[in-house]
Each structure stands twice: as C-alpha cells, then as structure tokens.
Short mmCIF file of C-alpha atoms in Angstrom, two decimals:
data_model
loop_
_atom_site.label_atom_id
_atom_site.label_comp_id
_atom_site.label_asym_id
_atom_site.label_seq_id
_atom_site.Cartn_x
_atom_site.Cartn_y
_atom_site.Cartn_z
CA MET A 935 -0.68 0.28 -0.02
CA SER A 936 1.55 3.64 -1.14
CA GLU A 937 2.11 6.37 1.28
CA SER A 938 -0.92 8.57 -0.08
CA THR A 939 -3.48 5.10 0.50
CA MET A 940 -2.56 5.06 4.05
CA SER A 941 -3.01 9.34 4.59
CA ALA A 942 -6.23 9.29 2.87
CA ALA A 943 -7.45 5.90 5.34
CA GLY A 944 -6.06 7.85 8.33
CA GLU A 945 -8.04 10.75 7.21
CA ALA A 946 -10.74 9.26 6.84
CA PRO A 947 -12.37 8.57 10.34
CA GLY A 948 -11.33 12.13 11.34
CA LEU A 949 -13.38 13.52 8.65
CA ALA A 950 -16.19 10.97 8.95
CA ALA A 951 -16.31 12.04 13.02
CA VAL A 952 -16.30 16.01 11.79
CA SER A 953 -19.37 15.47 10.26
CA HIS A 954 -20.75 12.79 12.54
CA THR A 955 -20.47 16.24 15.43
CA ALA A 956 -22.20 19.01 12.79
CA ALA A 957 -25.16 16.04 12.52
CA ALA A 958 -25.83 15.70 16.44
CA GLU A 959 -25.06 20.06 16.66
CA MET A 960 -28.06 19.77 14.41
CA HIS A 961 -29.51 17.10 15.78
CA ALA A 962 -29.00 18.61 19.43
CA GLN A 963 -30.83 22.35 18.54
CA ASP A 964 -34.26 20.50 16.65
CA SER A 965 -34.87 18.43 20.20
CA GLU A 966 -34.45 20.81 22.96
CA SER A 967 -36.77 18.59 25.22
CA GLU A 968 -34.04 15.82 25.91
CA SER A 969 -33.52 15.62 29.06
CA GLU A 970 -29.90 16.77 30.58
CA GLU A 971 -28.89 12.82 31.51
CA SER A 972 -29.11 12.07 27.85
CA GLU A 973 -27.11 14.47 26.90
CA MET A 974 -24.65 14.52 29.93
CA ALA A 975 -24.04 10.11 28.79
CA GLU A 976 -23.46 10.74 24.93
CA ALA A 977 -21.10 13.98 25.84
CA PRO A 978 -18.34 11.23 25.84
CA ALA A 979 -18.28 9.81 22.85
CA ARG A 980 -18.74 12.48 21.42
CA ASP A 981 -15.41 14.44 22.63
CA SER A 982 -13.84 11.43 22.10
CA ALA A 983 -14.73 11.11 18.14
CA ALA A 984 -14.55 15.16 18.34
CA GLU A 985 -10.57 14.91 18.28
CA ILE A 986 -8.94 15.06 15.41
CA PRO A 987 -5.43 13.81 15.04
CA VAL A 988 -2.73 15.94 12.77
CA THR A 989 -0.75 13.79 10.92
CA SER A 990 2.73 14.31 9.13
CA ASN A 991 1.40 14.24 6.05
CA GLY A 992 0.55 18.37 6.08
CA GLU A 993 0.55 18.77 2.45
CA ASP A 994 -2.24 16.73 1.14
CA VAL A 995 -4.36 18.36 4.16
CA LYS A 996 -2.99 21.77 3.50
CA HIS A 997 -4.15 21.05 -0.51
CA MET A 998 -8.01 19.86 0.56
CA MET A 999 -8.25 22.80 3.21
CA THR A 1000 -7.29 25.44 0.79
CA GLY A 1001 -9.75 23.84 -2.09
CA GLY A 1002 -12.59 25.29 -0.66
CA PRO A 1003 -13.90 28.81 -1.78
CA THR A 1004 -14.95 29.91 1.35
CA LEU A 1005 -12.71 28.50 3.89
CA LYS A 1006 -11.84 29.92 7.29
CA GLU A 1007 -8.92 29.91 9.48
CA THR A 1008 -9.31 28.94 13.17
CA ARG A 1009 -7.95 29.89 16.19
CA ILE A 1010 -7.53 28.80 19.59
CA VAL A 1011 -9.39 30.25 22.22
CA SER A 1012 -9.40 29.19 25.90
CA SER A 1013 -11.95 29.39 28.12
CA SER A 1014 -12.34 28.66 31.50
CA TYR A 1015 -16.57 28.35 31.46
CA GLY A 1016 -17.59 25.04 31.99
CA ASN A 1017 -15.02 22.20 31.48
CA PRO A 1018 -11.01 23.80 31.64
CA SER A 1019 -10.27 20.89 28.55
CA GLU A 1020 -12.99 22.36 26.45
CA GLY A 1021 -11.90 25.08 23.94
CA ILE A 1022 -14.44 28.05 21.84
CA ILE A 1023 -13.12 28.30 18.20
CA GLU A 1024 -13.18 31.67 16.61
CA ALA A 1025 -13.53 31.42 12.80
CA GLU A 1026 -11.36 34.67 10.93
CA PRO A 1027 -11.26 35.20 6.95
CA TYR A 1028 -8.22 33.32 5.02
CA ARG A 1029 -5.60 35.63 4.95
CA GLY A 1030 -3.27 33.16 3.00
CA THR A 1031 -2.03 31.19 5.87
CA THR A 1032 -3.34 27.86 7.42
CA PHE A 1033 -2.41 27.56 11.08
CA PHE A 1034 -2.07 23.53 12.38
CA PRO A 1035 -2.28 23.30 16.09
CA LYS A 1036 0.44 20.63 18.05
CA SER A 1037 -2.07 19.47 20.35
CA PRO A 1038 -6.03 17.87 19.64
CA VAL A 1039 -8.34 20.57 18.70
CA MET A 1040 -11.06 19.98 21.56
CA PHE A 1041 -15.05 20.98 20.58
CA PRO A 1042 -17.05 22.32 23.15
CA SER A 1043 -19.98 19.70 23.73
CA ASN A 1044 -23.93 20.67 22.59
CA ALA A 1045 -24.51 21.53 26.59
CA ALA A 1046 -21.85 23.36 27.21
CA ALA A 1047 -22.29 25.43 24.54
CA THR A 1048 -25.63 26.29 25.28
CA ARG A 1049 -24.64 26.79 28.91
CA LEU A 1050 -22.11 29.70 27.37
CA ALA A 1051 -24.23 31.26 24.88
CA GLU A 1052 -26.87 31.77 27.87
CA HIS A 1053 -24.28 33.23 30.25
CA ALA A 1054 -22.75 35.50 27.33
CA GLN A 1055 -26.30 36.90 27.02
CA ASP A 1056 -27.30 37.28 30.95
CA VAL A 1057 -23.65 39.36 30.92
CA SER A 1058 -23.99 41.42 27.98
CA GLY A 1059 -27.93 41.96 28.99
CA HIS A 1060 -26.45 42.91 32.53
CA ALA A 1061 -24.05 45.23 31.33
CA ALA A 1062 -26.19 46.49 28.80
CA GLY A 1063 -29.01 47.33 31.46
CA GLY A 1064 -26.31 49.03 33.24
CA LEU A 1065 -24.79 51.42 30.93
CA LYS A 1066 -28.46 52.24 30.50
CA SER A 1067 -29.45 53.41 33.39
CA ILE A 1068 -26.64 55.06 33.90
CA GLN A 1069 -27.09 57.14 31.23
CA SER A 1070 -30.72 57.23 31.00
CA GLY A 1071 -31.03 58.42 34.43
CA PRO A 1072 -30.48 62.68 35.37
CA VAL A 1073 -27.40 64.26 36.64
CA VAL A 1074 -28.22 66.88 39.44
CA ILE A 1075 -24.92 68.72 40.62
CA THR A 1076 -25.61 70.14 43.72
CA ASP A 1077 -23.14 72.97 44.73
CA ASP A 1078 -23.24 73.22 48.39
CA ILE A 1079 -20.70 76.18 48.72
CA SER A 1080 -22.89 78.94 46.69
CA LYS A 1081 -25.83 77.89 48.12
CA ASN A 1082 -24.90 78.76 51.87
CA ILE A 1083 -23.09 81.86 50.90
CA ALA A 1084 -26.82 82.53 48.94
CA LEU A 1085 -28.16 82.05 53.14
CA GLU A 1086 -25.94 83.55 54.66
CA LYS A 1087 -26.47 86.69 52.26
CA LEU A 1088 -30.43 86.31 52.47
CA GLU A 1089 -30.21 86.63 56.02
CA GLN A 1090 -27.64 89.43 56.36
CA VAL A 1091 -30.16 91.32 53.64
CA LYS A 1092 -32.71 90.17 56.24
CA LYS A 1093 -30.75 91.61 59.44
CA TRP A 1094 -30.31 94.92 57.95
CA SER A 1095 -33.94 95.44 56.77
CA ILE A 1096 -34.84 95.19 60.04
CA SER A 1097 -32.28 97.15 61.86
CA THR A 1098 -32.87 99.89 58.74
CA TYR A 1099 -36.92 99.69 60.06
CA LYS A 1100 -35.62 100.11 63.78
CA CYS A 1101 -33.58 102.99 63.24
CA THR A 1102 -35.63 105.04 60.89
CA ARG A 1103 -38.41 104.49 63.49
CA GLN A 1104 -36.41 106.16 66.08
CA VAL A 1105 -34.79 108.71 64.37
CA LEU A 1106 -38.46 109.24 63.15
CA SER A 1107 -39.61 109.04 66.99
CA GLU A 1108 -36.83 111.37 68.65
CA ARG A 1109 -37.88 114.16 66.16
CA LEU A 1110 -41.22 114.17 66.62
CA GLY A 1111 -40.63 114.42 70.48
CA ARG A 1112 -41.85 111.36 71.39
CA GLY A 1113 -38.83 108.92 71.94
CA SER A 1114 -36.20 108.87 74.51
CA LYS A 1115 -32.61 109.32 73.28
CA THR A 1116 -29.39 108.78 75.14
CA VAL A 1117 -27.22 111.68 76.03
CA ASP A 1118 -23.36 111.76 77.32
CA LEU A 1119 -23.47 115.34 78.20
CA GLU A 1120 -19.63 115.26 78.55
CA LEU A 1121 -19.08 113.79 75.07
CA GLU A 1122 -21.87 115.50 73.29
CA SER A 1123 -19.82 119.26 74.59
CA GLN A 1124 -17.08 118.33 73.12
CA ILE A 1125 -18.12 117.67 69.82
CA GLU A 1126 -19.99 120.26 69.44
CA ILE A 1127 -16.91 122.03 70.47
CA LEU A 1128 -14.95 120.13 67.61
CA ARG A 1129 -17.34 120.73 64.81
CA ASP A 1130 -17.47 124.99 65.80
CA THR A 1131 -13.79 124.75 65.63
CA LYS A 1132 -14.03 123.32 62.60
CA LYS A 1133 -15.94 125.58 61.37
CA ARG A 1134 -14.01 128.59 62.25
CA TYR A 1135 -10.31 126.86 60.87
CA GLU A 1136 -12.49 126.49 57.37
CA ASN A 1137 -13.48 130.02 57.78
CA LEU A 1138 -9.26 130.90 58.41
CA LEU A 1139 -8.14 128.45 55.95
CA ARG A 1140 -10.34 130.60 53.30
CA LEU A 1141 -9.28 134.03 54.19
CA ALA A 1142 -5.64 132.46 54.05
CA ARG A 1143 -5.89 131.19 50.43
CA GLN A 1144 -7.60 134.41 49.71
CA MET A 1145 -4.33 136.70 51.07
CA ALA A 1146 -2.05 134.31 49.26
CA THR A 1147 -3.85 135.18 45.97
CA GLN A 1148 -3.96 138.53 46.70
CA PHE A 1149 -0.30 138.68 47.83
CA TYR A 1150 1.03 137.05 44.94
CA GLN A 1151 -0.79 139.30 42.80
CA VAL A 1152 1.44 142.38 44.06
CA VAL A 1153 4.87 140.66 44.02
CA GLN A 1154 4.12 140.06 39.57
CA THR A 1155 3.39 143.32 40.63
CA GLN A 1156 6.53 145.02 42.23
CA ARG A 1157 8.26 142.60 39.38
CA GLN A 1158 6.78 144.31 36.72
CA LEU A 1159 7.28 147.48 38.38
CA GLY A 1160 10.68 147.10 39.55
CA ASP A 1161 11.61 145.84 35.07
CA ALA A 1162 9.88 149.31 34.42
CA PHE A 1163 11.55 151.09 36.57
CA GLY A 1164 14.57 149.64 35.15
CA GLU A 1165 14.38 149.82 31.76
CA LEU A 1166 14.18 154.11 32.24
CA SER A 1167 17.02 154.29 34.02
CA VAL A 1168 18.95 153.25 31.08
CA LYS A 1169 16.97 155.25 28.93
CA SER A 1170 17.38 157.94 30.94
CA LEU A 1171 20.14 159.29 31.64
CA GLU A 1172 19.31 162.86 33.57
CA LEU A 1173 16.81 160.43 35.84
CA HIS A 1174 19.12 157.30 35.67
CA GLU A 1175 19.92 157.03 39.46
CA GLU A 1176 16.89 157.77 40.95
CA PHE A 1177 15.42 155.40 38.27
CA GLY A 1178 17.96 152.15 39.77
CA TYR A 1179 17.19 153.52 43.30
CA ASN A 1180 13.77 152.26 42.66
CA ALA A 1181 14.04 149.40 40.30
CA GLU A 1182 16.48 147.64 43.13
CA THR A 1183 14.16 148.31 46.16
CA GLN A 1184 10.89 147.00 44.11
CA LYS A 1185 13.13 143.47 43.16
CA LEU A 1186 14.05 143.31 47.07
CA LEU A 1187 10.37 144.05 47.90
CA CYS A 1188 9.76 140.65 45.37
CA LYS A 1189 12.14 138.60 46.33
CA ASN A 1190 11.01 139.13 49.76
CA GLY A 1191 7.64 138.91 49.34
CA GLU A 1192 8.40 135.36 47.54
CA THR A 1193 9.81 134.32 50.64
CA LEU A 1194 6.89 135.18 52.19
CA LEU A 1195 4.42 133.53 50.12
CA GLY A 1196 6.61 130.37 50.60
CA ALA A 1197 5.85 130.69 54.53
CA ILE A 1198 1.66 131.99 54.08
CA ASN A 1199 1.41 128.76 51.43
CA PHE A 1200 3.46 126.09 54.12
CA PHE A 1201 1.20 127.69 56.60
CA ILE A 1202 -2.13 127.17 54.02
CA SER A 1203 -0.47 123.55 53.99
CA SER A 1204 -0.53 122.78 57.82
CA VAL A 1205 -3.85 123.72 58.38
CA ASN A 1206 -5.31 122.42 55.58
CA THR A 1207 -4.58 118.83 56.90
CA LEU A 1208 -5.29 119.51 60.08
CA VAL A 1209 -8.72 120.43 58.76
CA ASN A 1210 -9.46 118.32 56.23
CA LYS A 1211 -7.40 114.78 57.10
CA THR A 1212 -7.14 115.31 61.02
CA ILE A 1213 -10.30 116.68 62.54
CA GLU A 1214 -12.32 115.25 59.66
CA ASP A 1215 -11.41 111.28 60.26
CA THR A 1216 -12.41 111.98 64.39
CA LEU A 1217 -15.78 112.76 63.20
CA ILE A 1218 -16.29 110.00 60.94
CA ALA A 1219 -15.73 108.46 64.66
CA VAL A 1220 -18.83 110.96 65.85
CA LYS A 1221 -20.64 110.14 63.24
CA HIS A 1222 -19.95 105.96 63.72
CA TYR A 1223 -20.94 106.90 67.20
CA GLU A 1224 -23.84 108.65 66.45
CA ASN A 1225 -25.30 105.84 63.90
CA ALA A 1226 -24.42 102.99 67.24
CA ARG A 1227 -25.86 105.30 69.36
CA ILE A 1228 -29.39 105.34 67.15
CA GLU A 1229 -29.37 101.65 67.55
CA TYR A 1230 -28.44 101.24 70.92
CA ASP A 1231 -31.77 103.27 71.39
CA ALA A 1232 -33.54 101.47 68.52
CA TYR A 1233 -33.45 97.94 70.76
CA ARG A 1234 -33.36 99.56 73.54
CA THR A 1235 -36.89 101.13 73.45
CA ASP A 1236 -38.20 97.88 72.00
CA LEU A 1237 -36.85 95.70 74.35
CA GLU A 1238 -39.10 97.86 76.70
CA GLU A 1239 -42.36 98.16 74.13
CA LEU A 1240 -41.90 93.75 74.89
CA ASN A 1241 -41.20 94.20 78.33
CA LEU A 1242 -44.36 95.85 79.04
CA GLY A 1243 -46.55 93.34 77.36
CA PRO A 1244 -47.86 90.13 78.76
CA ARG A 1245 -45.66 87.35 78.57
CA ASP A 1246 -46.60 83.78 77.18
CA ALA A 1247 -44.86 81.26 74.98
CA VAL A 1248 -44.86 83.36 71.96
CA THR A 1249 -43.68 86.05 73.40
CA ILE A 1250 -40.83 85.39 75.69
CA PRO A 1251 -38.56 83.72 72.50
CA LYS A 1252 -39.14 87.52 71.27
CA ILE A 1253 -38.05 89.09 74.36
CA GLU A 1254 -34.94 86.68 74.99
CA GLN A 1255 -34.03 87.70 71.53
CA SER A 1256 -35.00 91.45 72.00
CA GLN A 1257 -32.91 91.33 75.07
CA LEU A 1258 -29.88 89.58 73.19
CA GLN A 1259 -29.85 92.30 70.13
CA PHE A 1260 -29.78 94.91 73.16
CA GLN A 1261 -26.81 93.28 74.73
CA ILE A 1262 -24.63 93.24 71.50
CA HIS A 1263 -25.69 96.82 70.47
CA LYS A 1264 -24.84 97.87 73.83
CA GLU A 1265 -21.31 96.92 73.50
CA LYS A 1266 -20.39 97.89 70.33
CA PHE A 1267 -21.62 101.29 71.56
CA ASP A 1268 -20.22 101.94 74.69
CA LYS A 1269 -17.02 100.65 72.42
CA LEU A 1270 -17.51 103.49 70.36
CA ARG A 1271 -18.35 106.03 72.76
CA GLY A 1272 -14.52 104.85 74.41
CA SER A 1273 -12.64 105.17 71.23
CA VAL A 1274 -14.87 108.85 70.25
CA SER A 1275 -13.56 109.96 74.29
CA VAL A 1276 -9.59 108.87 73.26
CA LYS A 1277 -9.60 110.71 69.85
CA LEU A 1278 -11.43 113.84 70.87
CA LYS A 1279 -8.37 113.73 73.67
CA PHE A 1280 -5.64 113.39 71.39
CA LEU A 1281 -7.23 115.51 68.67
CA ASP A 1282 -7.06 118.61 71.20
CA GLU A 1283 -3.36 117.86 71.66
CA ASN A 1284 -2.18 117.44 68.57
CA LYS A 1285 -4.60 120.80 67.57
CA ILE A 1286 -2.11 122.82 70.41
CA LYS A 1287 0.79 121.85 69.09
CA VAL A 1288 0.44 122.42 65.11
CA MET A 1289 -1.58 125.49 65.89
CA HIS A 1290 1.11 127.04 67.86
CA ASN A 1291 4.25 125.83 65.84
CA GLN A 1292 2.13 128.03 62.75
CA LEU A 1293 1.34 130.68 64.29
CA LEU A 1294 4.26 131.42 65.45
CA LEU A 1295 5.69 131.09 61.64
CA PHE A 1296 2.64 133.40 60.22
CA HIS A 1297 3.81 135.85 63.25
CA ASN A 1298 7.03 135.72 62.03
CA ALA A 1299 7.29 135.59 58.58
CA VAL A 1300 4.99 138.50 58.57
CA SER A 1301 6.22 140.81 61.02
CA ALA A 1302 10.04 140.48 58.90
CA TYR A 1303 8.72 141.22 55.48
CA PHE A 1304 6.67 144.35 56.41
CA ALA A 1305 10.10 145.29 58.91
CA GLY A 1306 12.04 144.89 55.59
CA ASN A 1307 14.31 142.50 57.98
CA GLN A 1308 15.43 140.10 55.45
CA HIS A 1309 17.66 138.31 57.14
CA GLN A 1310 15.55 138.07 59.71
CA LEU A 1311 12.68 136.75 56.84
CA GLU A 1312 14.94 134.37 55.99
CA GLN A 1313 15.52 132.81 59.31
CA VAL A 1314 12.04 131.94 59.92
CA LEU A 1315 12.04 129.86 56.59
CA LYS A 1316 15.13 128.06 58.06
CA GLN A 1317 13.40 127.18 61.23
CA PHE A 1318 10.71 125.96 59.88
CA HIS A 1319 12.27 123.98 57.09
CA ILE A 1320 10.95 125.75 54.12
CA LYS A 1321 12.20 125.35 51.03
CA LEU A 1322 11.40 128.40 48.40
CA LYS A 1323 11.03 127.25 44.88
CA ALA A 1324 12.81 128.86 42.11
CA PRO A 1325 10.84 131.87 40.03
CA GLY A 1326 9.27 130.30 37.71
CA SER A 1327 9.85 127.24 38.32
CA ASP A 1328 5.80 125.99 39.74
CA GLY A 1329 6.88 122.30 38.59
CA PRO A 1330 8.90 120.07 37.06
CA SER A 1331 9.17 119.98 33.12
CA TRP A 1332 7.67 117.39 31.55
CA LEU A 1333 11.47 116.60 30.78
CA GLU A 1334 11.80 115.93 34.38
CA GLU A 1335 9.07 114.13 34.47
CA GLN A 1336 10.06 111.31 31.71
#
C-alpha cells in the first residue's frame, strides 16, 4: 500500500467524525426537549470522536483545506467556563496561511455550548442594562458652597432690613419728640466744640488762601514795576540814579514777597491737613458713634415695649431675642463711645501743638517782611525747614518727569 493510500485511510475516520459532530449539533438544536441526563451520557462519546489527530502529511491536508472557496482560518481561545479542557473556536477570514495546532483541537459539547451562550447573553444584558441606567438617569450637581453663600447673603439682607426699620422709627420718634434719647453730656459738648472749631478753622483757611492769592498778584506787580524802572534808568540819563534806586527796591520787595508767600503757603498746607484730614477723621468716628447710639436706642425701645406686654409662650422667645440684640448693640455703643473720647483727647493735643507752631511762623514771617528785615525773614524759613521754589519753576518740566 502506497503512502498516499495510507494517509487517505488514516484521515477518513477524522472527516467522518467532523460530519458526525455537525449532525449531532443540528439534532440537539431540533430536539431541545431531551433530558439533561442523556446529553451528559452522550458527551464523552462525542468528545472522544471529536479529536482530530494531525498527521505528518501536512501537504495533503493543506491541499484539501485550501480547496474550498469559503474556507476560514481557525484559532483556539481558551475559556474557563465549564470543563477546563473545552475550548471556543473563533472563525476569521482566510488570509493565505493555515494554522496547524500541535495539540488536538477540542470542540465543546452541546450542553456546554448552550450554557456558554446563555451566560454570554446574561453578561451582555446586565452590562447593557447597567450602562442604560447610568446614561438614562438624570445628573444633578449640587453646589453646597454657592447655596450656603446665598443663604448667608439672604440672612444679612434680612437683618439689615430689620435694623434699618428700627433705626428709622427711632429717628422719627426723636424728631417728633415721642422717643427717648441716650445723651452723654460731656461727650456731646466736646463734639459740638469740635464741629464749631472746624467751621472757624475752615474760615481761617479760606482767608489765608485769599491773602496768598492777592499777595501773589502784588509780588507779580512789583516784579513788573522793577523791570519798568530798570528800563527807564537806562534810557533816561538825567534820572538814571532815581530810576535805579526804585528798581532795586522793587526787586528786593519782590524777593522778600516770594519768601513770605512760601511761609504763607506752608501755613495753609498745615492748617488744611489739620482741618480736612485730622479733624475730619475724628468726625467720621463721631458719625459711627452716633449711628451706634441710634441703633442702641432703637433696640432699647423695642425691648422696653416687649417687657411692658404680656409674657406667654409666644412673647418670651421674642423678649429673649430682643434682649440678646440689645446687649450686642450696647457693647458696640460703649466701645465706640470710648474710642471717640480717646480720639477727641488726642486731637485736642495735636491741634494745640500744630497751631502753636503755625501761628508763630505766620507772625514772624509777616513781621519780618513788613519791617524790611530780610535776614530775619530767611531765618524764619530755616527755623521751620521751608524750601522756596526758584522763580518761574511752579512745577517740574515734562522732560524732568520722564
């Protein structure tokens, strides 16, 4: 017997086993009502018959497998489901090469294949259902921080509205003469003195500025007059000496006038700082104190009205809340009252010190100027560390600013 005949005889049973397995699978699909015991009894016989031994004659088998027009390449994917020795065969389009496993190819039994398919459907169904429930459910994002901020702002607006209403009612009742007012006589007198002092200093500041403006015009006129005298002294030979004396006198007065203007401007600057900064800051503190006093009286009046009314389960919580608010505003009022008292004391000391120096400066400068004592006028400026600007240099040029 030739080698090709033996190979054909050896391969015939394998081909018959493959056809028998396909027929058994079709028969199992048609008869689904068979019992599980009969399938388990027939499984070993089919498994043993399903083994395809690979012979050494690979060329003939390759020739047979490449002959069909719809031949597909097979590869083994192991599965841990059911019997560990079973496997799943996945088919892919043929790409010109054939894979021959070195170990026998194991086909799954009908029962294992059925259980594997049902398990795959269950897994895919659960996955799809879970994904659907996740995608179809509404997504709600709650920003707790923004919510808390909004609630805090709403609460602040509510408290501000209540406080504004109470304070407005208190002010109206005081103006109409119906409400009581807390008055610190000593502190109120000091505040009135401070306000009167500010008005008087503002008037002094206005007059000093007016004097500086008018005296500046006088100095400019003296400068022009000195220049005119100088020109006439040159052109009028018969009055050369007379025009020359007057020209020198006007130039000296102009120089001394600029020195006096420097002293007056320094005086104006210092008084302006005292009035519009130091005193104004103290009056702002007084304004806060007066607002706190109105709030204190408003909550005090509210508490007194609640205490005069009946006491029951409804009014007792309101009285306790009103008592708490009254205590808070009382502490605020006492604190601001003490702060205003301290500021008034320091302001009075600072005002005396500043005005003493500035009044001394103004007196010495004016006296030296009208006495014609140029040396004394210069000493006054040195004493108060006043630097004069050069004539015509009111401000830095645009080149110096760059």
